[in-house]
């Protein structure tokens, strides 16, 4: 493991609206907020954040010209009831299936509602990354996060165990990489990955060695990189609480 998955952060033009939506839909609670950022905790242990993006260009799933880049899979006992609730809270229905419905949240980020009939709670099954090569990107994140590859199929993969904050990968034919910070090709979502401050330089070298690219941005407790599919992520350390 080079770094630990800390937070999955989605860009949004109205972070309060996103936070209110998921609090009402899934029972998430706020653990940190400022003018540009809201961190929420899910009952099953995920940290999901919303980052203010005033120039947010919304995804238009399934239009490859405005890609989603990533989406959340939420497990619910009744997808029809959950979809009706989501729509009443401001979601837009996109696709209905027998055991999975796709909707867009108030910032137009798609999410899936997946059936899990034996659990009355709404839980996060995982975060799914779009990519040009599921095997290559799952291998990169397996090494970066220290999560084993637990599922592989043509065009799909998963790292980590079910219930242990897995990351999933789906291969798309017309993949368009983000070009952060270019708003014309927005990141839509990024990972914050936790390292020890004393280990930052060695963590950076290890990430670069497996295919990451350093991007020209950093702050008091973060540096920005891109994975082999062009998706930004940050290496962070705990000198500030977010």
PDB file of C-alpha atoms in Angstrom:
ATOM      1  CA  UNK A   1       0.000   0.000   0.000  1.00  0.00           C
ATOM      2  CA  UNK A   2       1.296   3.436  -1.001  1.00  0.00           C
ATOM      3  CA  UNK A   3      -1.670   5.432   0.307  1.00  0.00           C
ATOM      4  CA  UNK A   4      -5.024   4.853   1.985  1.00  0.00           C
ATOM      5  CA  UNK A   5      -8.361   5.832   0.449  1.00  0.00           C
ATOM      6  CA  UNK A   6      -9.589   8.685   2.609  1.00  0.00           C
ATOM      7  CA  UNK A   7     -12.326  10.551   0.715  1.00  0.00           C
ATOM      8  CA  UNK A   8     -14.247  10.396  -2.564  1.00  0.00           C
ATOM      9  CA  UNK A   9     -14.934  14.014  -3.583  1.00  0.00           C
ATOM     10  CA  UNK A  10     -17.452  15.136  -6.199  1.00  0.00           C
ATOM     11  CA  UNK A  11     -17.429  18.577  -7.820  1.00  0.00           C
ATOM     12  CA  UNK A  12     -20.679  20.529  -7.573  1.00  0.00           C
ATOM     13  CA  UNK A  13     -21.957  24.066  -8.169  1.00  0.00           C
ATOM     14  CA  UNK A  14     -24.015  23.934  -4.950  1.00  0.00           C
ATOM     15  CA  UNK A  15     -22.378  21.781  -2.294  1.00  0.00           C
ATOM     16  CA  UNK A  16     -25.115  22.405   0.274  1.00  0.00           C
ATOM     17  CA  UNK A  17     -27.736  21.052  -2.116  1.00  0.00           C
ATOM     18  CA  UNK A  18     -25.673  17.907  -2.695  1.00  0.00           C
ATOM     19  CA  UNK A  19     -25.163  17.396   1.033  1.00  0.00           C
ATOM     20  CA  UNK A  20     -28.851  17.890   1.794  1.00  0.00           C
ATOM     21  CA  UNK A  21     -29.839  15.469  -0.972  1.00  0.00           C
ATOM     22  CA  UNK A  22     -27.680  12.580   0.250  1.00  0.00           C
ATOM     23  CA  UNK A  23     -28.491  13.248   3.890  1.00  0.00           C
ATOM     24  CA  UNK A  24     -32.192  12.858   3.119  1.00  0.00           C
ATOM     25  CA  UNK A  25     -31.776   9.954   0.692  1.00  0.00           C
ATOM     26  CA  UNK A  26     -29.153   7.845   2.451  1.00  0.00           C
ATOM     27  CA  UNK A  27     -28.706   9.164   5.997  1.00  0.00           C
ATOM     28  CA  UNK A  28     -25.253  10.672   5.465  1.00  0.00           C
ATOM     29  CA  UNK A  29     -24.099  13.177   8.096  1.00  0.00           C
ATOM     30  CA  UNK A  30     -21.798  16.184   7.785  1.00  0.00           C
ATOM     31  CA  UNK A  31     -18.441  15.965   9.550  1.00  0.00           C
ATOM     32  CA  UNK A  32     -16.790  19.079   8.107  1.00  0.00           C
ATOM     33  CA  UNK A  33     -17.957  22.127   6.192  1.00  0.00           C
ATOM     34  CA  UNK A  34     -16.536  25.406   4.916  1.00  0.00           C
ATOM     35  CA  UNK A  35     -17.349  27.689   1.995  1.00  0.00           C
ATOM     36  CA  UNK A  36     -15.776  25.372  -0.589  1.00  0.00           C
ATOM     37  CA  UNK A  37     -16.056  21.876   0.829  1.00  0.00           C
ATOM     38  CA  UNK A  38     -18.438  19.601   2.732  1.00  0.00           C
ATOM     39  CA  UNK A  39     -17.335  16.202   4.017  1.00  0.00           C
ATOM     40  CA  UNK A  40     -20.009  13.647   4.852  1.00  0.00           C
ATOM     41  CA  UNK A  41     -19.806  10.281   6.557  1.00  0.00           C
ATOM     42  CA  UNK A  42     -22.012   7.408   5.556  1.00  0.00           C
ATOM     43  CA  UNK A  43     -23.447   4.985   8.131  1.00  0.00           C
ATOM     44  CA  UNK A  44     -21.280   2.233   6.584  1.00  0.00           C
ATOM     45  CA  UNK A  45     -17.994   4.101   6.964  1.00  0.00           C
ATOM     46  CA  UNK A  46     -17.319   5.981   3.722  1.00  0.00           C
ATOM     47  CA  UNK A  47     -16.222   9.611   3.558  1.00  0.00           C
ATOM     48  CA  UNK A  48     -17.910  11.357   0.625  1.00  0.00           C
ATOM     49  CA  UNK A  49     -17.202  15.040   0.008  1.00  0.00           C
ATOM     50  CA  UNK A  50     -18.556  17.782  -2.222  1.00  0.00           C
ATOM     51  CA  UNK A  51     -16.141  20.391  -3.549  1.00  0.00           C
ATOM     52  CA  UNK A  52     -17.388  23.729  -4.820  1.00  0.00           C
ATOM     53  CA  UNK A  53     -16.891  24.093  -8.579  1.00  0.00           C
ATOM     54  CA  UNK A  54     -18.460  27.380  -9.713  1.00  0.00           C
ATOM     55  CA  UNK A  55     -17.684  26.548 -13.363  1.00  0.00           C
ATOM     56  CA  UNK A  56     -19.022  22.999 -13.028  1.00  0.00           C
ATOM     57  CA  UNK A  57     -19.855  21.394 -16.362  1.00  0.00           C
ATOM     58  CA  UNK A  58     -22.446  18.752 -15.548  1.00  0.00           C
ATOM     59  CA  UNK A  59     -22.131  15.240 -16.951  1.00  0.00           C
ATOM     60  CA  UNK A  60     -24.850  14.212 -19.388  1.00  0.00           C
ATOM     61  CA  UNK A  61     -24.888  10.449 -19.004  1.00  0.00           C
ATOM     62  CA  UNK A  62     -24.686   8.479 -21.295  1.00  0.00           C
ATOM     63  CA  UNK A  63     -23.367  11.193 -23.655  1.00  0.00           C
ATOM     64  CA  UNK A  64     -19.621  10.534 -24.132  1.00  0.00           C
ATOM     65  CA  UNK A  65     -19.122  14.224 -24.958  1.00  0.00           C
ATOM     66  CA  UNK A  66     -19.943  15.074 -21.308  1.00  0.00           C
ATOM     67  CA  UNK A  67     -18.754  12.008 -19.382  1.00  0.00           C
ATOM     68  CA  UNK A  68     -19.566  11.148 -15.789  1.00  0.00           C
ATOM     69  CA  UNK A  69     -15.980   9.904 -15.062  1.00  0.00           C
ATOM     70  CA  UNK A  70     -17.269   8.003 -12.020  1.00  0.00           C
ATOM     71  CA  UNK A  71     -20.435   7.118 -10.154  1.00  0.00           C
ATOM     72  CA  UNK A  72     -21.592   5.654  -6.847  1.00  0.00           C
ATOM     73  CA  UNK A  73     -23.461   2.373  -6.489  1.00  0.00           C
ATOM     74  CA  UNK A  74     -25.923   2.525  -3.589  1.00  0.00           C
ATOM     75  CA  UNK A  75     -27.582  -0.600  -2.214  1.00  0.00           C
ATOM     76  CA  UNK A  76     -31.215  -0.364  -1.138  1.00  0.00           C
ATOM     77  CA  UNK A  77     -33.851  -2.954  -0.220  1.00  0.00           C
ATOM     78  CA  UNK A  78     -36.402  -1.611  -2.746  1.00  0.00           C
ATOM     79  CA  UNK A  79     -35.112   0.199  -5.824  1.00  0.00           C
ATOM     80  CA  UNK A  80     -38.552   1.479  -6.880  1.00  0.00           C
ATOM     81  CA  UNK A  81     -39.263   3.064  -3.500  1.00  0.00           C
ATOM     82  CA  UNK A  82     -35.723   4.461  -3.293  1.00  0.00           C
ATOM     83  CA  UNK A  83     -35.970   5.897  -6.814  1.00  0.00           C
ATOM     84  CA  UNK A  84     -39.299   7.554  -6.018  1.00  0.00           C
ATOM     85  CA  UNK A  85     -37.772   9.083  -2.887  1.00  0.00           C
ATOM     86  CA  UNK A  86     -34.712  10.272  -4.808  1.00  0.00           C
ATOM     87  CA  UNK A  87     -36.881  11.940  -7.458  1.00  0.00           C
ATOM     88  CA  UNK A  88     -38.941  13.667  -4.761  1.00  0.00           C
ATOM     89  CA  UNK A  89     -35.645  15.063  -3.387  1.00  0.00           C
ATOM     90  CA  UNK A  90     -34.492  16.429  -6.743  1.00  0.00           C
ATOM     91  CA  UNK A  91     -32.941  13.498  -8.619  1.00  0.00           C
ATOM     92  CA  UNK A  92     -33.530  12.895 -12.310  1.00  0.00           C
ATOM     93  CA  UNK A  93     -34.353   9.354 -13.492  1.00  0.00           C
ATOM     94  CA  UNK A  94     -32.063   8.149 -16.286  1.00  0.00           C
ATOM     95  CA  UNK A  95     -32.611   4.398 -16.696  1.00  0.00           C
ATOM     96  CA  UNK A  96     -34.705   1.702 -15.056  1.00  0.00           C
ATOM     97  CA  UNK A  97     -33.737  -1.956 -14.779  1.00  0.00           C
ATOM     98  CA  UNK A  98     -34.963  -5.072 -13.030  1.00  0.00           C
ATOM     99  CA  UNK A  99     -32.420  -4.882 -10.203  1.00  0.00           C
ATOM    100  CA  UNK A 100     -30.758  -1.507 -10.795  1.00  0.00           C
ATOM    101  CA  UNK A 101     -32.024   2.015 -11.487  1.00  0.00           C
ATOM    102  CA  UNK A 102     -29.786   4.878 -12.651  1.00  0.00           C
ATOM    103  CA  UNK A 103     -30.530   8.462 -11.623  1.00  0.00           C
ATOM    104  CA  UNK A 104     -28.700  11.787 -11.533  1.00  0.00           C
ATOM    105  CA  UNK A 105     -28.312  13.794  -8.332  1.00  0.00           C
ATOM    106  CA  UNK A 106     -28.877  17.582  -8.174  1.00  0.00           C
ATOM    107  CA  UNK A 107     -25.405  18.238  -9.663  1.00  0.00           C
ATOM    108  CA  UNK A 108     -26.191  15.720 -12.450  1.00  0.00           C
ATOM    109  CA  UNK A 109     -23.749  13.110 -11.165  1.00  0.00           C
ATOM    110  CA  UNK A 110     -25.225   9.697 -12.043  1.00  0.00           C
ATOM    111  CA  UNK A 111     -25.651   7.095  -9.318  1.00  0.00           C
ATOM    112  CA  UNK A 112     -27.080   3.596  -9.332  1.00  0.00           C
ATOM    113  CA  UNK A 113     -29.612   2.131  -6.927  1.00  0.00           C
ATOM    114  CA  UNK A 114     -28.906  -1.605  -6.614  1.00  0.00           C
ATOM    115  CA  UNK A 115     -31.112  -4.210  -4.948  1.00  0.00           C
ATOM    116  CA  UNK A 116     -30.017  -5.706  -1.617  1.00  0.00           C
ATOM    117  CA  UNK A 117     -33.228  -7.085  -0.200  1.00  0.00           C
ATOM    118  CA  UNK A 118     -31.773  -8.499   3.032  1.00  0.00           C
ATOM    119  CA  UNK A 119     -30.574  -5.115   4.347  1.00  0.00           C
ATOM    120  CA  UNK A 120     -33.078  -2.365   5.254  1.00  0.00           C
ATOM    121  CA  UNK A 121     -30.362   0.319   5.114  1.00  0.00           C
ATOM    122  CA  UNK A 122     -29.041   2.393   2.236  1.00  0.00           C
ATOM    123  CA  UNK A 123     -25.349   1.560   1.903  1.00  0.00           C
ATOM    124  CA  UNK A 124     -22.531   2.388  -0.494  1.00  0.00           C
ATOM    125  CA  UNK A 125     -21.615  -0.700  -2.493  1.00  0.00           C
ATOM    126  CA  UNK A 126     -18.657   1.067  -4.107  1.00  0.00           C
ATOM    127  CA  UNK A 127     -17.395   3.827  -6.341  1.00  0.00           C
ATOM    128  CA  UNK A 128     -17.125   2.958 -10.046  1.00  0.00           C
ATOM    129  CA  UNK A 129     -14.494   4.613 -12.259  1.00  0.00           C
ATOM    130  CA  UNK A 130     -14.921   4.874 -16.025  1.00  0.00           C
ATOM    131  CA  UNK A 131     -11.704   4.098 -17.853  1.00  0.00           C
ATOM    132  CA  UNK A 132     -10.215   3.031 -21.214  1.00  0.00           C
ATOM    133  CA  UNK A 133      -8.695  -0.167 -19.777  1.00  0.00           C
ATOM    134  CA  UNK A 134     -10.232  -1.737 -16.684  1.00  0.00           C
ATOM    135  CA  UNK A 135      -7.408  -4.209 -16.156  1.00  0.00           C
ATOM    136  CA  UNK A 136      -4.690  -1.554 -16.342  1.00  0.00           C
ATOM    137  CA  UNK A 137      -6.430   0.936 -14.051  1.00  0.00           C
ATOM    138  CA  UNK A 138      -7.465  -1.692 -11.499  1.00  0.00           C
ATOM    139  CA  UNK A 139      -3.848  -2.885 -11.376  1.00  0.00           C
ATOM    140  CA  UNK A 140      -2.661   0.692 -10.750  1.00  0.00           C
ATOM    141  CA  UNK A 141      -5.121   1.314  -7.909  1.00  0.00           C
ATOM    142  CA  UNK A 142      -4.527  -2.130  -6.440  1.00  0.00           C
ATOM    143  CA  UNK A 143      -0.856  -1.206  -5.998  1.00  0.00           C
ATOM    144  CA  UNK A 144      -1.600   2.364  -4.932  1.00  0.00           C
ATOM    145  CA  UNK A 145      -4.233   1.501  -2.313  1.00  0.00           C
ATOM    146  CA  UNK A 146      -3.063  -1.961  -1.313  1.00  0.00           C
ATOM    147  CA  UNK A 147      -6.422  -3.512  -2.186  1.00  0.00           C
ATOM    148  CA  UNK A 148      -6.323  -6.859  -3.993  1.00  0.00           C
ATOM    149  CA  UNK A 149      -8.061  -7.374  -7.315  1.00  0.00           C
ATOM    150  CA  UNK A 150     -11.103  -9.395  -6.256  1.00  0.00           C
ATOM    151  CA  UNK A 151     -13.067  -9.463  -9.517  1.00  0.00           C
ATOM    152  CA  UNK A 152     -12.131  -9.428 -13.185  1.00  0.00           C
ATOM    153  CA  UNK A 153     -14.256  -9.813 -16.306  1.00  0.00           C
ATOM    154  CA  UNK A 154     -13.966  -8.454 -19.837  1.00  0.00           C
ATOM    155  CA  UNK A 155     -14.097  -4.672 -19.463  1.00  0.00           C
ATOM    156  CA  UNK A 156     -14.671  -4.715 -15.691  1.00  0.00           C
ATOM    157  CA  UNK A 157     -12.758  -5.173 -12.446  1.00  0.00           C
ATOM    158  CA  UNK A 158     -12.959  -4.562  -8.709  1.00  0.00           C
ATOM    159  CA  UNK A 159     -10.357  -4.065  -6.010  1.00  0.00           C
ATOM    160  CA  UNK A 160     -11.086  -4.633  -2.342  1.00  0.00           C
ATOM    161  CA  UNK A 161     -13.661  -6.771  -0.601  1.00  0.00           C
ATOM    162  CA  UNK A 162     -17.413  -6.287  -0.645  1.00  0.00           C
ATOM    163  CA  UNK A 163     -18.186  -4.188   2.434  1.00  0.00           C
ATOM    164  CA  UNK A 164     -14.593  -2.935   2.621  1.00  0.00           C
ATOM    165  CA  UNK A 165     -14.860   0.230   0.498  1.00  0.00           C
ATOM    166  CA  UNK A 166     -14.151  -1.431  -2.863  1.00  0.00           C
ATOM    167  CA  UNK A 167     -13.313   0.505  -6.017  1.00  0.00           C
ATOM    168  CA  UNK A 168     -14.806  -0.758  -9.275  1.00  0.00           C
ATOM    169  CA  UNK A 169     -13.761  -0.127 -12.866  1.00  0.00           C
ATOM    170  CA  UNK A 170     -15.798  -0.152 -16.064  1.00  0.00           C
ATOM    171  CA  UNK A 171     -14.243   0.114 -19.496  1.00  0.00           C
ATOM    172  CA  UNK A 172     -15.916   2.561 -21.876  1.00  0.00           C
ATOM    173  CA  UNK A 173     -15.329   2.599 -25.613  1.00  0.00           C
ATOM    174  CA  UNK A 174     -15.217   6.364 -26.116  1.00  0.00           C
ATOM    175  CA  UNK A 175     -13.404   7.320 -22.931  1.00  0.00           C
ATOM    176  CA  UNK A 176     -12.513  11.011 -22.628  1.00  0.00           C
ATOM    177  CA  UNK A 177      -9.995  11.811 -19.933  1.00  0.00           C
ATOM    178  CA  UNK A 178     -10.369  14.853 -17.709  1.00  0.00           C
ATOM    179  CA  UNK A 179      -7.821  17.612 -18.206  1.00  0.00           C
ATOM    180  CA  UNK A 180      -7.749  19.143 -14.740  1.00  0.00           C
ATOM    181  CA  UNK A 181      -7.979  22.067 -14.122  1.00  0.00           C
ATOM    182  CA  UNK A 182      -9.513  22.728 -17.577  1.00  0.00           C
ATOM    183  CA  UNK A 183     -13.280  23.219 -16.990  1.00  0.00           C
ATOM    184  CA  UNK A 184     -13.938  22.125 -20.578  1.00  0.00           C
ATOM    185  CA  UNK A 185     -12.845  18.593 -19.568  1.00  0.00           C
ATOM    186  CA  UNK A 186     -13.781  18.477 -15.868  1.00  0.00           C
ATOM    187  CA  UNK A 187     -12.572  15.924 -13.364  1.00  0.00           C
ATOM    188  CA  UNK A 188     -16.110  15.491 -11.906  1.00  0.00           C
ATOM    189  CA  UNK A 189     -14.668  13.461  -9.020  1.00  0.00           C
ATOM    190  CA  UNK A 190     -11.326  12.817  -7.355  1.00  0.00           C
ATOM    191  CA  UNK A 191      -9.866  10.720  -4.554  1.00  0.00           C
ATOM    192  CA  UNK A 192      -8.090  12.093  -1.503  1.00  0.00           C
ATOM    193  CA  UNK A 193      -5.510   9.504  -0.438  1.00  0.00           C
ATOM    194  CA  UNK A 194      -3.916   9.598   2.981  1.00  0.00           C
ATOM    195  CA  UNK A 195      -0.179   9.278   3.617  1.00  0.00           C
ATOM    196  CA  UNK A 196       2.040  10.084   6.567  1.00  0.00           C
ATOM    197  CA  UNK A 197       3.716  13.479   6.139  1.00  0.00           C
ATOM    198  CA  UNK A 198       7.107  11.908   6.823  1.00  0.00           C
ATOM    199  CA  UNK A 199       6.495   9.388   4.021  1.00  0.00           C
ATOM    200  CA  UNK A 200       5.228  11.867   1.416  1.00  0.00           C
ATOM    201  CA  UNK A 201       8.300  11.919  -0.801  1.00  0.00           C
ATOM    202  CA  UNK A 202       8.635   8.134  -0.861  1.00  0.00           C
ATOM    203  CA  UNK A 203       4.890   7.795  -1.506  1.00  0.00           C
ATOM    204  CA  UNK A 204       5.176  10.213  -4.403  1.00  0.00           C
ATOM    205  CA  UNK A 205       8.090   8.306  -5.905  1.00  0.00           C
ATOM    206  CA  UNK A 206       6.199   5.035  -5.582  1.00  0.00           C
ATOM    207  CA  UNK A 207       3.041   6.482  -7.176  1.00  0.00           C
ATOM    208  CA  UNK A 208       5.027   7.918 -10.083  1.00  0.00           C
ATOM    209  CA  UNK A 209       6.805   4.598 -10.553  1.00  0.00           C
ATOM    210  CA  UNK A 210       3.525   2.734 -11.118  1.00  0.00           C
ATOM    211  CA  UNK A 211       2.147   5.271 -13.611  1.00  0.00           C
ATOM    212  CA  UNK A 212       0.895   8.398 -11.826  1.00  0.00           C
ATOM    213  CA  UNK A 213       1.698  11.881 -13.135  1.00  0.00           C
ATOM    214  CA  UNK A 214       2.405  14.890 -10.909  1.00  0.00           C
ATOM    215  CA  UNK A 215       0.115  17.835 -11.677  1.00  0.00           C
ATOM    216  CA  UNK A 216       1.108  21.458 -10.963  1.00  0.00           C
ATOM    217  CA  UNK A 217      -0.916  22.095  -7.811  1.00  0.00           C
ATOM    218  CA  UNK A 218      -0.377  21.675  -4.085  1.00  0.00           C
ATOM    219  CA  UNK A 219      -1.451  23.148  -0.773  1.00  0.00           C
ATOM    220  CA  UNK A 220      -0.528  23.032   2.882  1.00  0.00           C
ATOM    221  CA  UNK A 221      -1.461  19.361   3.190  1.00  0.00           C
ATOM    222  CA  UNK A 222      -2.068  18.053  -0.341  1.00  0.00           C
ATOM    223  CA  UNK A 223      -0.453  17.462  -3.725  1.00  0.00           C
ATOM    224  CA  UNK A 224      -2.266  16.690  -6.978  1.00  0.00           C
ATOM    225  CA  UNK A 225      -1.538  13.833  -9.372  1.00  0.00           C
ATOM    226  CA  UNK A 226      -3.264  12.071 -12.243  1.00  0.00           C
ATOM    227  CA  UNK A 227      -3.726   8.331 -12.577  1.00  0.00           C
ATOM    228  CA  UNK A 228      -2.940   6.543 -15.888  1.00  0.00           C
ATOM    229  CA  UNK A 229      -6.472   7.339 -17.142  1.00  0.00           C
ATOM    230  CA  UNK A 230      -5.987  11.063 -16.458  1.00  0.00           C
ATOM    231  CA  UNK A 231      -8.199  11.201 -13.368  1.00  0.00           C
ATOM    232  CA  UNK A 232      -6.813  13.527 -10.673  1.00  0.00           C
ATOM    233  CA  UNK A 233      -6.181  12.373  -7.131  1.00  0.00           C
ATOM    234  CA  UNK A 234      -4.518  14.015  -4.141  1.00  0.00           C
ATOM    235  CA  UNK A 235      -1.991  12.719  -1.691  1.00  0.00           C
ATOM    236  CA  UNK A 236      -2.946  14.297   1.639  1.00  0.00           C
ATOM    237  CA  UNK A 237      -1.644  14.249   5.170  1.00  0.00           C
ATOM    238  CA  UNK A 238      -3.152  15.179   8.490  1.00  0.00           C
ATOM    239  CA  UNK A 239      -1.814  18.659   9.173  1.00  0.00           C
ATOM    240  CA  UNK A 240      -5.337  20.019   8.657  1.00  0.00           C
ATOM    241  CA  UNK A 241      -8.683  18.384   9.324  1.00  0.00           C
ATOM    242  CA  UNK A 242     -10.983  18.077   6.318  1.00  0.00           C
TER     243      UNK A 242
END
